[in-house]
C-alpha cells in the first residue's frame, strides 16, 4: 500500500527501505534533502514540503508516518498535517511521544475525523534487516487498515522459539512482533514502561558487576578478596544461566573490548520515558522502587555531589557538640572491619 | 575420567547421566537407595555409604562431587569425606554454599593436603541435555585436573552467537559455559551475585507489569485508562526489544497460560544468596539499591502488614491533635486526583 | 486589620479565633451555618454567601482567606471571589493546593490586578493556642500588607532555643514561625516538600521499630533473640538521643497506650503532597530514594498483594523446568539460617 | 558507689566527672597519663595499668566501665580484665561494640562468673551537664547493682514534657533516660538501630533540602523556578511543624552559618552501626528500604563514579547498533522538558 514518511533519519529511512523492499510505495519528506534524494534513487517519491505530501498521496484514506525526535517538532508537524488531511486519513507517530500528548493530539484531530495512531518502535538500525518490534495505540479501524504496513515492518516469527501455552491464542500478531495495545496513547504507554523496565534491568546488572569488581577491595580480608575476570563472567552467564538477556550480551561485548571500561564516563543520561514511567506508577499508586532507584542512579551519576550530601556532612559536623562514638569518627571501611 | 557423586537429586542424578553419556565413569551414593538403583541400572557403580565411596574410587587423585542442598548436610558430608580422603584428593561442592563456608572448609582440608573446589551450577533439569553453566573456585591444580569433567558438563558453544570483541581472548572456557573464577569460594561468590542480579531483574519486570496492569484503575481519568493485554505485551517484547531475556520468556509463558496469574500466591520466597549478595555489597561499600529493594519486596510479600506500617498508622493517628490538612484526611487515590 | 475567612472547619475556625483574640476583625462564611453562628457569638461578622463577603469588607485592599480542603472546591471558590473582588484586593489560599495550580490561578487573577497569596499552614488544632507555622508565597506588596495577620497567627519565638549562627540575620520572621518563601506557589511548594520529608522521617522510624520488633523472631538463634520493650525504647530516645523529634513523641505516646499497636490497621493513606514531592524531584533530576520508597511503602500497605508479586511467583514457578538449587527451594528464614 | 573507668577520652572523662560530682568514687586508667592526671587533680584515684585497677577497687563486686573506641582495643581490654576479675564482678562496655561480640564476650566471662554489661551511650560532650541517654543489656543482677551509676549518668526528667499514656507505667527509668533493654547485647543492639534510624532521618532531610535547592534549576520553566532561602525554611520548620527535631536544629544552625554549605565536602562517612542495622533487618526478613538507601547514599558519596555507572554507559553505547529513539539521544533535563 501507499504511505508517506516524514523524517528520514536512521529509523525513518530504514522504515521506508523495508517497506519498499516488500512492495509498498512511499512518499518521503525530510528537511535534509540529501536524505530524500537517497531514497528517491531507490524508488521513493519525493515531497518537497509537508504540504506537498498530501498531493502525492493518491490512495484513500491517506496515511502519513511521522518519525521525528520527540517533542516540539513532532507536535508542530502533526498540527500541520492535521490542517492538510481530511476525514478518514491517518497520522502515525512512530517516535517517543509522551502518551498524554498523544491523547491531546488525537482529540484535536478527531474533530476533523482524522485518525491518530501512536507506535512505540524498537529495533534501531538493525530493524531494516530484522524488523521492528512495535506497540500500537489508536482506533481499530485505522490500525486494521495499516496492518499490511505493520506486518511488513515487524520481524515476524524468525527463529525465536514459540512460547509455551500460546498454542490456543488466535491472534498471532504479538508472535510476529507487533501488537495493537489499545486506544490512542497505549502504544507509547507500553513502550514507555518497556524503557522503564530497561532502566531497572540495566541497574540490576550494574550493581551486580559493581559487587564483583569491588571484591578486589583492599579493605577486605585477604582470603575473602578476589580479583575476578568480569569479561569471562559476563560471557559464561550468557550460556545457560538465568540472567541471560540481550542487555547481558551488550555487557559481554563491552567488557570483552575493555575489561575496565576506562573509556566510559559513567555519566549516564536519561530520557523522558524513565521519568514518565515513575509518574505513571505514582498516579496508579503502584510501588516502583527498582524503576525509581534506577532513574535516581542516573541523576546522581551526573553530579559531583548532591546538595543533600553536603547537608549530611553539615549535620555530622553539628554532632561535634554532641559527639556520637563511632558516629563522630570519620570511619573508613577499614574502621568498620576493625569494629567487627 | 572417574568421579564420585554424592547426592542424586534432580541435579546430581542428571550430572551423573551427562558424565556417563560422555564416557566418564561414576561412583554414586544417596541416602535414598532408589536414586542409586536407577543410576546403577544405566551403568554407575553404587556406593553403600559415604565411607564406601573411597574404596570404589580407583583413579588417583580421587574426586568426589557433593551435590546436596546447602547448609548443615553439605558441611557434615564434606567433613566425613575429609576424614576418608588423602593428600591430593579433591572434594567438589556443586551446591549453593555460602562462599565464606567454602573458605573455612578449604582451610581445614588443606591441612591434610585435600583440595576443595566450589562450583556454582546453573542449568537445572534441562542441564542433562543442554549442559550446565558453571562458576568454579579453587586451586588451579585441582580445577585443571577436573577440566574433562567440567568440559563435559558445560553446554559448549551451541548456537549462541559469539560475543563481539572476544576473538582475541585465548581462554575459551567461558564461551563453552564454564569459568575458573579464582581461589576457593570465588565460584560460589560469582554464582551468589548471579542470583542477586536475578532478583533485581525479576523485580524490574514485576514492577513494569504492575504498572501496565494498574493502568486499568478506575481512579484514572477515562481517556488515560487502558485495559492492556499483558500476555501479548510480554510476547511482543520477546521479539526484537531491548528487554528480551530468558526471564521474560518465562513471564510470557506464565501469562499465556494464565493472564491474571490467579493461581499464583504472590508470597515470594527468598534463598540465602539474595541476602548474602547484600551483605557482600555492604562489606565492599558498594551501593546496591536495586538488589536490596528486590529482596525487601520478597520479605514484604510474605506478610499481611509489617509492624512498621502500624507505626505509620499510629503516628498519623497522633496527628489528630495536630492535624495536617490533606495529611490527616484518609486520602484515596481519588482524593489525590481531586486534589490535582 | 479586617479579613474575611471562607471555610470554618477546624483550621479556619481557629484561625478566626486567634485573629480576633488579638484585635483583628473577621468576616466569616461557611456552607455550614452552625460554624458561622459559633463565631458570630464571639464577635465575628457573618456573611450569608461568598458574594456577601465583599460587601462586609470595608477596608481596602480587601483580603479573603480561603481555608478549604484541597482541590475542586478551593478552585471554584477562588474563581468566584475573583469575579467579586477588585484590583489590589488579595485572595489567600491557606489549604494544601498543588503549587502549579497556584501559579495558574494567580495568572488569571493578575489580569484583574488581584493578588493571590498561597500559605502552607502547619499547626492543626493546637494552632489556636500555640500558633501556626506558615510558608507564604506571593507578591511582596500583598504579603507585606498581610504581615499583621501572619504575625498574629504565627507561634512567635516561645521557649524554643535560638539557632546558633542566626544572630546576624536581620529578618526575624522565620524565628517567629512564618516566612515569605518567594513568588506565588512557593509557599505551597515548601509545605509540599515539608510533607515529603515527613513521609521519609516516619518511614525511618517505622523501619527501625520493625527491626526492634522482629528481633523476637523464632527464626533467630536463641542467644541473639530479644523481646524488646518498644514503649520504653521510644521513651528513652526522647531524652537526649540524636533521633528525638516531635514524630518520636507521637510514637512514644502511641506505644505507651498500646505496645503492640493492635488497633492500628497498617493501611497507610497518602495525600497528594508526598506524590507531588517525587514529581518535583524528577523534574529537577534530584535523586530522592528515601522519599520515594516512603511513598511506595504506603501504596503497598493498602494491598494484599501487588500484581508484581504474582509475576515473581510465576517466574519462580517457571524455574521448575530449569530449577535453580536454593532458588527453587521454598526457603523460609529457617533455611537461610541453616544455609549459613 | 565505687567504679573503675578505663578510657578517659571525651566520653570517659566526662562520665568520671559526672559520677564524682554526684558522690561516686572512681578509679581511672588511660594510656595517656595526662588524661589520668587531670582527673586525679579533681579527686579520682589513678591506676597505673589495667592490672593495677583491680587492686584499687575495694568494694565488692568490683565494676569496671570500659569506654574505648569499638573494636580490637575493647576486645583485648575486656579479655585482660576477664583474667584479673573474679566471680560476681562486672565489666561494662560503654562503647559501640557489635552486639554479637558482646554475646561472645559474655559467654567467655560467664565461665568465671563475671558479668558483662553492654551500654549504648548517647549524649556526647554535653553529657557531662545534661546526662547520657543509655540503653543497657545484661544480667538483671548486674544491671540492678549498677543502678545508682546509671541513675546518676542519665539526664533525668528535665523539662521534657511527659508522654501521654505513660501515667500507668510503673518503671520510670525510661523517663529518666536509661533502660534495661534485655539480655547481654541488647543494649548495643538498641543503640545500633537508633543509629540506623538516624541515617534514615538525616537522608530524609537531605533529600528534601536537595529538592528545595534544585528548584532554582535553569531547566525549569521560568514561573516554576524559585530561589528559596533554605536557612529560613529550616528555621521556620523548627517552630510548630511536623518535621521539627534535634537533627533539624543542627541543620538550621549549619545553614545559618553557611547558606550554601560550601565548606562541607559531601563525602559522608559511615560507621559500623548503619551497616549492622541492615544485616539485622536481613536476618529478620524485615524490609528496610529507607535505612538501606540512606547507607548506600553515603557509600556513593565517597566515589567519583561507581563501576556500575560505567557498566550503564557501556550498555548505552552498545545500543549504537540497536538505537532506541530517545534512549540513544544524550538527553539533558532540557530535552526532557521539551519532550513533555
PDB file of C-alpha atoms in Angstrom, chain A residues 145-326:
ATOM      1  CA  UNK A 145      -6.179  -0.509   7.776  1.00  0.00           C
ATOM      2  CA  UNK A 146      -2.448  -0.171   8.401  1.00  0.00           C
ATOM      3  CA  UNK A 147      -1.965  -3.867   9.142  1.00  0.00           C
ATOM      4  CA  UNK A 148      -0.071  -4.581   5.872  1.00  0.00           C
ATOM      5  CA  UNK A 149       2.426  -1.884   6.869  1.00  0.00           C
ATOM      6  CA  UNK A 150       2.900  -3.215  10.391  1.00  0.00           C
ATOM      7  CA  UNK A 151       3.159  -6.800   9.191  1.00  0.00           C
ATOM      8  CA  UNK A 152       5.944  -5.812   6.823  1.00  0.00           C
ATOM      9  CA  UNK A 153       7.856  -3.776   9.351  1.00  0.00           C
ATOM     10  CA  UNK A 154       7.620  -6.382  12.114  1.00  0.00           C
ATOM     11  CA  UNK A 155      10.328  -9.036  12.469  1.00  0.00           C
ATOM     12  CA  UNK A 156       7.983 -11.984  12.033  1.00  0.00           C
ATOM     13  CA  UNK A 157       8.486 -15.201  13.946  1.00  0.00           C
ATOM     14  CA  UNK A 158      12.097 -15.787  12.902  1.00  0.00           C
ATOM     15  CA  UNK A 159      13.907 -18.474  14.853  1.00  0.00           C
ATOM     16  CA  UNK A 160      12.727 -17.376  18.285  1.00  0.00           C
ATOM     17  CA  UNK A 161      11.188 -20.435  19.985  1.00  0.00           C
ATOM     18  CA  UNK A 162       7.469 -20.342  20.457  1.00  0.00           C
ATOM     19  CA  UNK A 163       6.207 -19.505  23.949  1.00  0.00           C
ATOM     20  CA  UNK A 164       4.687 -22.421  25.818  1.00  0.00           C
ATOM     21  CA  UNK A 165       0.906 -22.022  26.309  1.00  0.00           C
ATOM     22  CA  UNK A 166       0.399 -19.753  23.294  1.00  0.00           C
ATOM     23  CA  UNK A 167      -0.927 -22.515  21.052  1.00  0.00           C
ATOM     24  CA  UNK A 168      -4.554 -21.604  21.706  1.00  0.00           C
ATOM     25  CA  UNK A 169      -4.262 -17.853  21.315  1.00  0.00           C
ATOM     26  CA  UNK A 170      -5.767 -16.997  17.925  1.00  0.00           C
ATOM     27  CA  UNK A 171      -4.242 -13.513  17.462  1.00  0.00           C
ATOM     28  CA  UNK A 172      -0.728 -14.104  16.159  1.00  0.00           C
ATOM     29  CA  UNK A 173       0.378 -10.512  15.772  1.00  0.00           C
ATOM     30  CA  UNK A 174       2.347 -10.490  19.028  1.00  0.00           C
ATOM     31  CA  UNK A 175       4.295 -13.508  17.800  1.00  0.00           C
ATOM     32  CA  UNK A 176       5.085 -11.629  14.621  1.00  0.00           C
ATOM     33  CA  UNK A 177       6.416  -8.727  16.659  1.00  0.00           C
ATOM     34  CA  UNK A 178       3.617  -6.153  16.803  1.00  0.00           C
ATOM     35  CA  UNK A 179       0.530  -5.556  18.906  1.00  0.00           C
ATOM     36  CA  UNK A 180      -2.494  -3.317  18.887  1.00  0.00           C
ATOM     37  CA  UNK A 181      -2.234  -2.345  22.554  1.00  0.00           C
ATOM     38  CA  UNK A 182      -5.464  -0.359  22.807  1.00  0.00           C
ATOM     39  CA  UNK A 183      -6.850   3.171  22.362  1.00  0.00           C
ATOM     40  CA  UNK A 184      -4.721   6.122  21.401  1.00  0.00           C
ATOM     41  CA  UNK A 185      -1.668   6.616  23.626  1.00  0.00           C
ATOM     42  CA  UNK A 186      -1.476   2.981  24.677  1.00  0.00           C
ATOM     43  CA  UNK A 187       1.245   2.177  22.147  1.00  0.00           C
ATOM     44  CA  UNK A 188       3.553   4.810  23.540  1.00  0.00           C
ATOM     45  CA  UNK A 189       2.476   3.936  27.080  1.00  0.00           C
ATOM     46  CA  UNK A 190       3.586   0.323  26.632  1.00  0.00           C
ATOM     47  CA  UNK A 191       6.839   1.433  25.021  1.00  0.00           C
ATOM     48  CA  UNK A 192       7.384   3.857  27.906  1.00  0.00           C
ATOM     49  CA  UNK A 193       7.027   1.104  30.505  1.00  0.00           C
ATOM     50  CA  UNK A 194       9.331  -1.032  28.335  1.00  0.00           C
ATOM     51  CA  UNK A 195      12.004   1.621  28.703  1.00  0.00           C
ATOM     52  CA  UNK A 196      11.304   1.941  32.412  1.00  0.00           C
ATOM     53  CA  UNK A 197      11.907  -1.793  32.798  1.00  0.00           C
ATOM     54  CA  UNK A 198      15.052  -1.435  30.711  1.00  0.00           C
ATOM     55  CA  UNK A 199      16.440   1.054  33.251  1.00  0.00           C
ATOM     56  CA  UNK A 200      15.736  -1.400  36.047  1.00  0.00           C
ATOM     57  CA  UNK A 201      17.343  -4.328  34.246  1.00  0.00           C
ATOM     58  CA  UNK A 202      20.424  -2.279  33.407  1.00  0.00           C
ATOM     59  CA  UNK A 203      20.772  -1.167  37.014  1.00  0.00           C
ATOM     60  CA  UNK A 204      20.474  -4.740  38.307  1.00  0.00           C
ATOM     61  CA  UNK A 205      23.404  -5.799  36.118  1.00  0.00           C
ATOM     62  CA  UNK A 206      25.320  -2.631  37.015  1.00  0.00           C
ATOM     63  CA  UNK A 207      25.053  -3.300  40.744  1.00  0.00           C
ATOM     64  CA  UNK A 208      25.971  -6.944  40.342  1.00  0.00           C
ATOM     65  CA  UNK A 209      29.109  -6.180  38.335  1.00  0.00           C
ATOM     66  CA  UNK A 210      29.959  -3.448  40.822  1.00  0.00           C
ATOM     67  CA  UNK A 211      29.875  -6.008  43.624  1.00  0.00           C
ATOM     68  CA  UNK A 212      32.043  -8.396  41.591  1.00  0.00           C
ATOM     69  CA  UNK A 213      34.529  -5.600  40.867  1.00  0.00           C
ATOM     70  CA  UNK A 214      34.577  -4.411  44.472  1.00  0.00           C
ATOM     71  CA  UNK A 215      35.532  -7.869  45.689  1.00  0.00           C
ATOM     72  CA  UNK A 216      39.094  -6.805  44.956  1.00  0.00           C
ATOM     73  CA  UNK A 217      38.992  -4.109  47.632  1.00  0.00           C
ATOM     74  CA  UNK A 218      41.984  -3.896  49.926  1.00  0.00           C
ATOM     75  CA  UNK A 219      39.562  -3.313  52.801  1.00  0.00           C
ATOM     76  CA  UNK A 220      38.529  -6.955  52.686  1.00  0.00           C
ATOM     77  CA  UNK A 221      40.264  -9.808  54.459  1.00  0.00           C
ATOM     78  CA  UNK A 222      42.976 -11.390  52.335  1.00  0.00           C
ATOM     79  CA  UNK A 223      41.297 -14.756  51.821  1.00  0.00           C
ATOM     80  CA  UNK A 224      37.950 -13.140  51.033  1.00  0.00           C
ATOM     81  CA  UNK A 225      39.380 -10.906  48.311  1.00  0.00           C
ATOM     82  CA  UNK A 226      39.064 -11.970  44.653  1.00  0.00           C
ATOM     83  CA  UNK A 227      40.341 -10.335  41.508  1.00  0.00           C
ATOM     84  CA  UNK A 228      37.529 -11.514  39.249  1.00  0.00           C
ATOM     85  CA  UNK A 229      37.553 -11.577  35.458  1.00  0.00           C
ATOM     86  CA  UNK A 230      34.348  -9.722  34.665  1.00  0.00           C
ATOM     87  CA  UNK A 231      34.742 -10.313  30.941  1.00  0.00           C
ATOM     88  CA  UNK A 232      34.596 -14.065  31.411  1.00  0.00           C
ATOM     89  CA  UNK A 233      31.809 -13.849  33.961  1.00  0.00           C
ATOM     90  CA  UNK A 234      29.580 -11.879  31.590  1.00  0.00           C
ATOM     91  CA  UNK A 235      30.372 -14.403  28.885  1.00  0.00           C
ATOM     92  CA  UNK A 236      29.667 -17.510  30.922  1.00  0.00           C
ATOM     93  CA  UNK A 237      26.345 -16.098  32.130  1.00  0.00           C
ATOM     94  CA  UNK A 238      25.250 -15.869  28.505  1.00  0.00           C
ATOM     95  CA  UNK A 239      25.432 -19.654  28.334  1.00  0.00           C
ATOM     96  CA  UNK A 240      22.565 -21.305  30.103  1.00  0.00           C
ATOM     97  CA  UNK A 241      22.233 -19.047  33.133  1.00  0.00           C
ATOM     98  CA  UNK A 242      19.058 -17.446  34.455  1.00  0.00           C
ATOM     99  CA  UNK A 243      20.290 -13.897  33.830  1.00  0.00           C
ATOM    100  CA  UNK A 244      20.966 -14.271  30.109  1.00  0.00           C
ATOM    101  CA  UNK A 245      19.487 -11.446  28.048  1.00  0.00           C
ATOM    102  CA  UNK A 246      20.196  -9.104  25.205  1.00  0.00           C
ATOM    103  CA  UNK A 247      21.449  -6.482  27.667  1.00  0.00           C
ATOM    104  CA  UNK A 248      23.900  -9.037  29.056  1.00  0.00           C
ATOM    105  CA  UNK A 249      25.099  -9.678  25.507  1.00  0.00           C
ATOM    106  CA  UNK A 250      25.877  -5.978  25.195  1.00  0.00           C
ATOM    107  CA  UNK A 251      27.695  -6.008  28.508  1.00  0.00           C
ATOM    108  CA  UNK A 252      29.755  -9.009  27.499  1.00  0.00           C
ATOM    109  CA  UNK A 253      30.795  -7.230  24.288  1.00  0.00           C
ATOM    110  CA  UNK A 254      31.742  -4.078  26.130  1.00  0.00           C
ATOM    111  CA  UNK A 255      33.817  -5.955  28.702  1.00  0.00           C
ATOM    112  CA  UNK A 256      35.498  -8.084  26.038  1.00  0.00           C
ATOM    113  CA  UNK A 257      36.622  -4.883  24.345  1.00  0.00           C
ATOM    114  CA  UNK A 258      37.618  -3.051  27.520  1.00  0.00           C
ATOM    115  CA  UNK A 259      37.686  -5.032  30.764  1.00  0.00           C
ATOM    116  CA  UNK A 260      37.882  -1.934  32.977  1.00  0.00           C
ATOM    117  CA  UNK A 261      35.605   0.210  30.818  1.00  0.00           C
ATOM    118  CA  UNK A 262      38.086   3.036  31.182  1.00  0.00           C
ATOM    119  CA  UNK A 263      36.738   4.861  28.141  1.00  0.00           C
ATOM    120  CA  UNK A 264      33.260   5.157  29.570  1.00  0.00           C
ATOM    121  CA  UNK A 265      32.456   8.214  31.630  1.00  0.00           C
ATOM    122  CA  UNK A 266      29.850   6.871  33.964  1.00  0.00           C
ATOM    123  CA  UNK A 267      27.754   9.996  33.381  1.00  0.00           C
ATOM    124  CA  UNK A 268      24.505   8.317  32.455  1.00  0.00           C
ATOM    125  CA  UNK A 269      21.837  10.252  30.576  1.00  0.00           C
ATOM    126  CA  UNK A 270      18.148   9.569  30.952  1.00  0.00           C
ATOM    127  CA  UNK A 271      15.321  10.139  28.528  1.00  0.00           C
ATOM    128  CA  UNK A 272      11.794  11.191  29.352  1.00  0.00           C
ATOM    129  CA  UNK A 273      10.464   7.662  29.345  1.00  0.00           C
ATOM    130  CA  UNK A 274      12.117   6.560  32.556  1.00  0.00           C
ATOM    131  CA  UNK A 275      10.685   9.619  34.261  1.00  0.00           C
ATOM    132  CA  UNK A 276       7.224   9.214  32.814  1.00  0.00           C
ATOM    133  CA  UNK A 277       7.174   5.608  33.996  1.00  0.00           C
ATOM    134  CA  UNK A 278       7.590   6.766  37.593  1.00  0.00           C
ATOM    135  CA  UNK A 279       4.879   9.357  37.155  1.00  0.00           C
ATOM    136  CA  UNK A 280       2.576   6.626  35.871  1.00  0.00           C
ATOM    137  CA  UNK A 281       3.397   4.393  38.834  1.00  0.00           C
ATOM    138  CA  UNK A 282       2.586   7.226  41.229  1.00  0.00           C
ATOM    139  CA  UNK A 283      -0.677   8.046  39.508  1.00  0.00           C
ATOM    140  CA  UNK A 284      -1.683   4.376  39.809  1.00  0.00           C
ATOM    141  CA  UNK A 285      -0.334   4.030  43.384  1.00  0.00           C
ATOM    142  CA  UNK A 286       1.915   1.165  42.261  1.00  0.00           C
ATOM    143  CA  UNK A 287       5.156   0.743  44.237  1.00  0.00           C
ATOM    144  CA  UNK A 288       8.093   1.031  41.840  1.00  0.00           C
ATOM    145  CA  UNK A 289      11.236   1.021  43.925  1.00  0.00           C
ATOM    146  CA  UNK A 290      13.515  -0.616  41.396  1.00  0.00           C
ATOM    147  CA  UNK A 291      12.486   1.552  38.471  1.00  0.00           C
ATOM    148  CA  UNK A 292      12.757   4.704  40.610  1.00  0.00           C
ATOM    149  CA  UNK A 293      16.137   3.945  42.058  1.00  0.00           C
ATOM    150  CA  UNK A 294      17.447   3.072  38.600  1.00  0.00           C
ATOM    151  CA  UNK A 295      16.433   6.536  37.460  1.00  0.00           C
ATOM    152  CA  UNK A 296      17.904   8.213  40.538  1.00  0.00           C
ATOM    153  CA  UNK A 297      21.234   6.465  39.983  1.00  0.00           C
ATOM    154  CA  UNK A 298      21.406   8.218  36.625  1.00  0.00           C
ATOM    155  CA  UNK A 299      20.565  11.581  38.185  1.00  0.00           C
ATOM    156  CA  UNK A 300      23.284  11.055  40.774  1.00  0.00           C
ATOM    157  CA  UNK A 301      25.820   9.900  38.200  1.00  0.00           C
ATOM    158  CA  UNK A 302      25.846  13.321  36.566  1.00  0.00           C
ATOM    159  CA  UNK A 303      26.831  15.267  39.691  1.00  0.00           C
ATOM    160  CA  UNK A 304      29.997  15.602  41.730  1.00  0.00           C
ATOM    161  CA  UNK A 305      27.996  15.799  44.926  1.00  0.00           C
ATOM    162  CA  UNK A 306      24.375  16.411  45.649  1.00  0.00           C
ATOM    163  CA  UNK A 307      23.473  19.277  47.919  1.00  0.00           C
ATOM    164  CA  UNK A 308      21.843  16.614  50.063  1.00  0.00           C
ATOM    165  CA  UNK A 309      25.247  15.073  50.728  1.00  0.00           C
ATOM    166  CA  UNK A 310      26.504  18.412  51.942  1.00  0.00           C
ATOM    167  CA  UNK A 311      23.517  18.575  54.277  1.00  0.00           C
ATOM    168  CA  UNK A 312      24.613  15.204  55.655  1.00  0.00           C
ATOM    169  CA  UNK A 313      28.175  16.414  56.124  1.00  0.00           C
ATOM    170  CA  UNK A 314      26.900  19.531  57.861  1.00  0.00           C
ATOM    171  CA  UNK A 315      24.719  17.543  60.257  1.00  0.00           C
ATOM    172  CA  UNK A 316      27.596  15.261  61.119  1.00  0.00           C
ATOM    173  CA  UNK A 317      29.759  18.283  61.811  1.00  0.00           C
ATOM    174  CA  UNK A 318      26.972  19.544  64.037  1.00  0.00           C
ATOM    175  CA  UNK A 319      27.372  16.412  66.125  1.00  0.00           C
ATOM    176  CA  UNK A 320      30.684  17.895  67.203  1.00  0.00           C
ATOM    177  CA  UNK A 321      28.929  19.371  70.185  1.00  0.00           C
ATOM    178  CA  UNK A 322      27.017  16.133  70.764  1.00  0.00           C
ATOM    179  CA  UNK A 323      29.542  13.571  69.742  1.00  0.00           C
ATOM    180  CA  UNK A 324      28.398  10.044  68.966  1.00  0.00           C
ATOM    181  CA  UNK A 325      31.040   7.386  69.462  1.00  0.00           C
ATOM    182  CA  UNK A 326      31.629   5.695  66.149  1.00  0.00           C
TER     183      UNK A 326
END
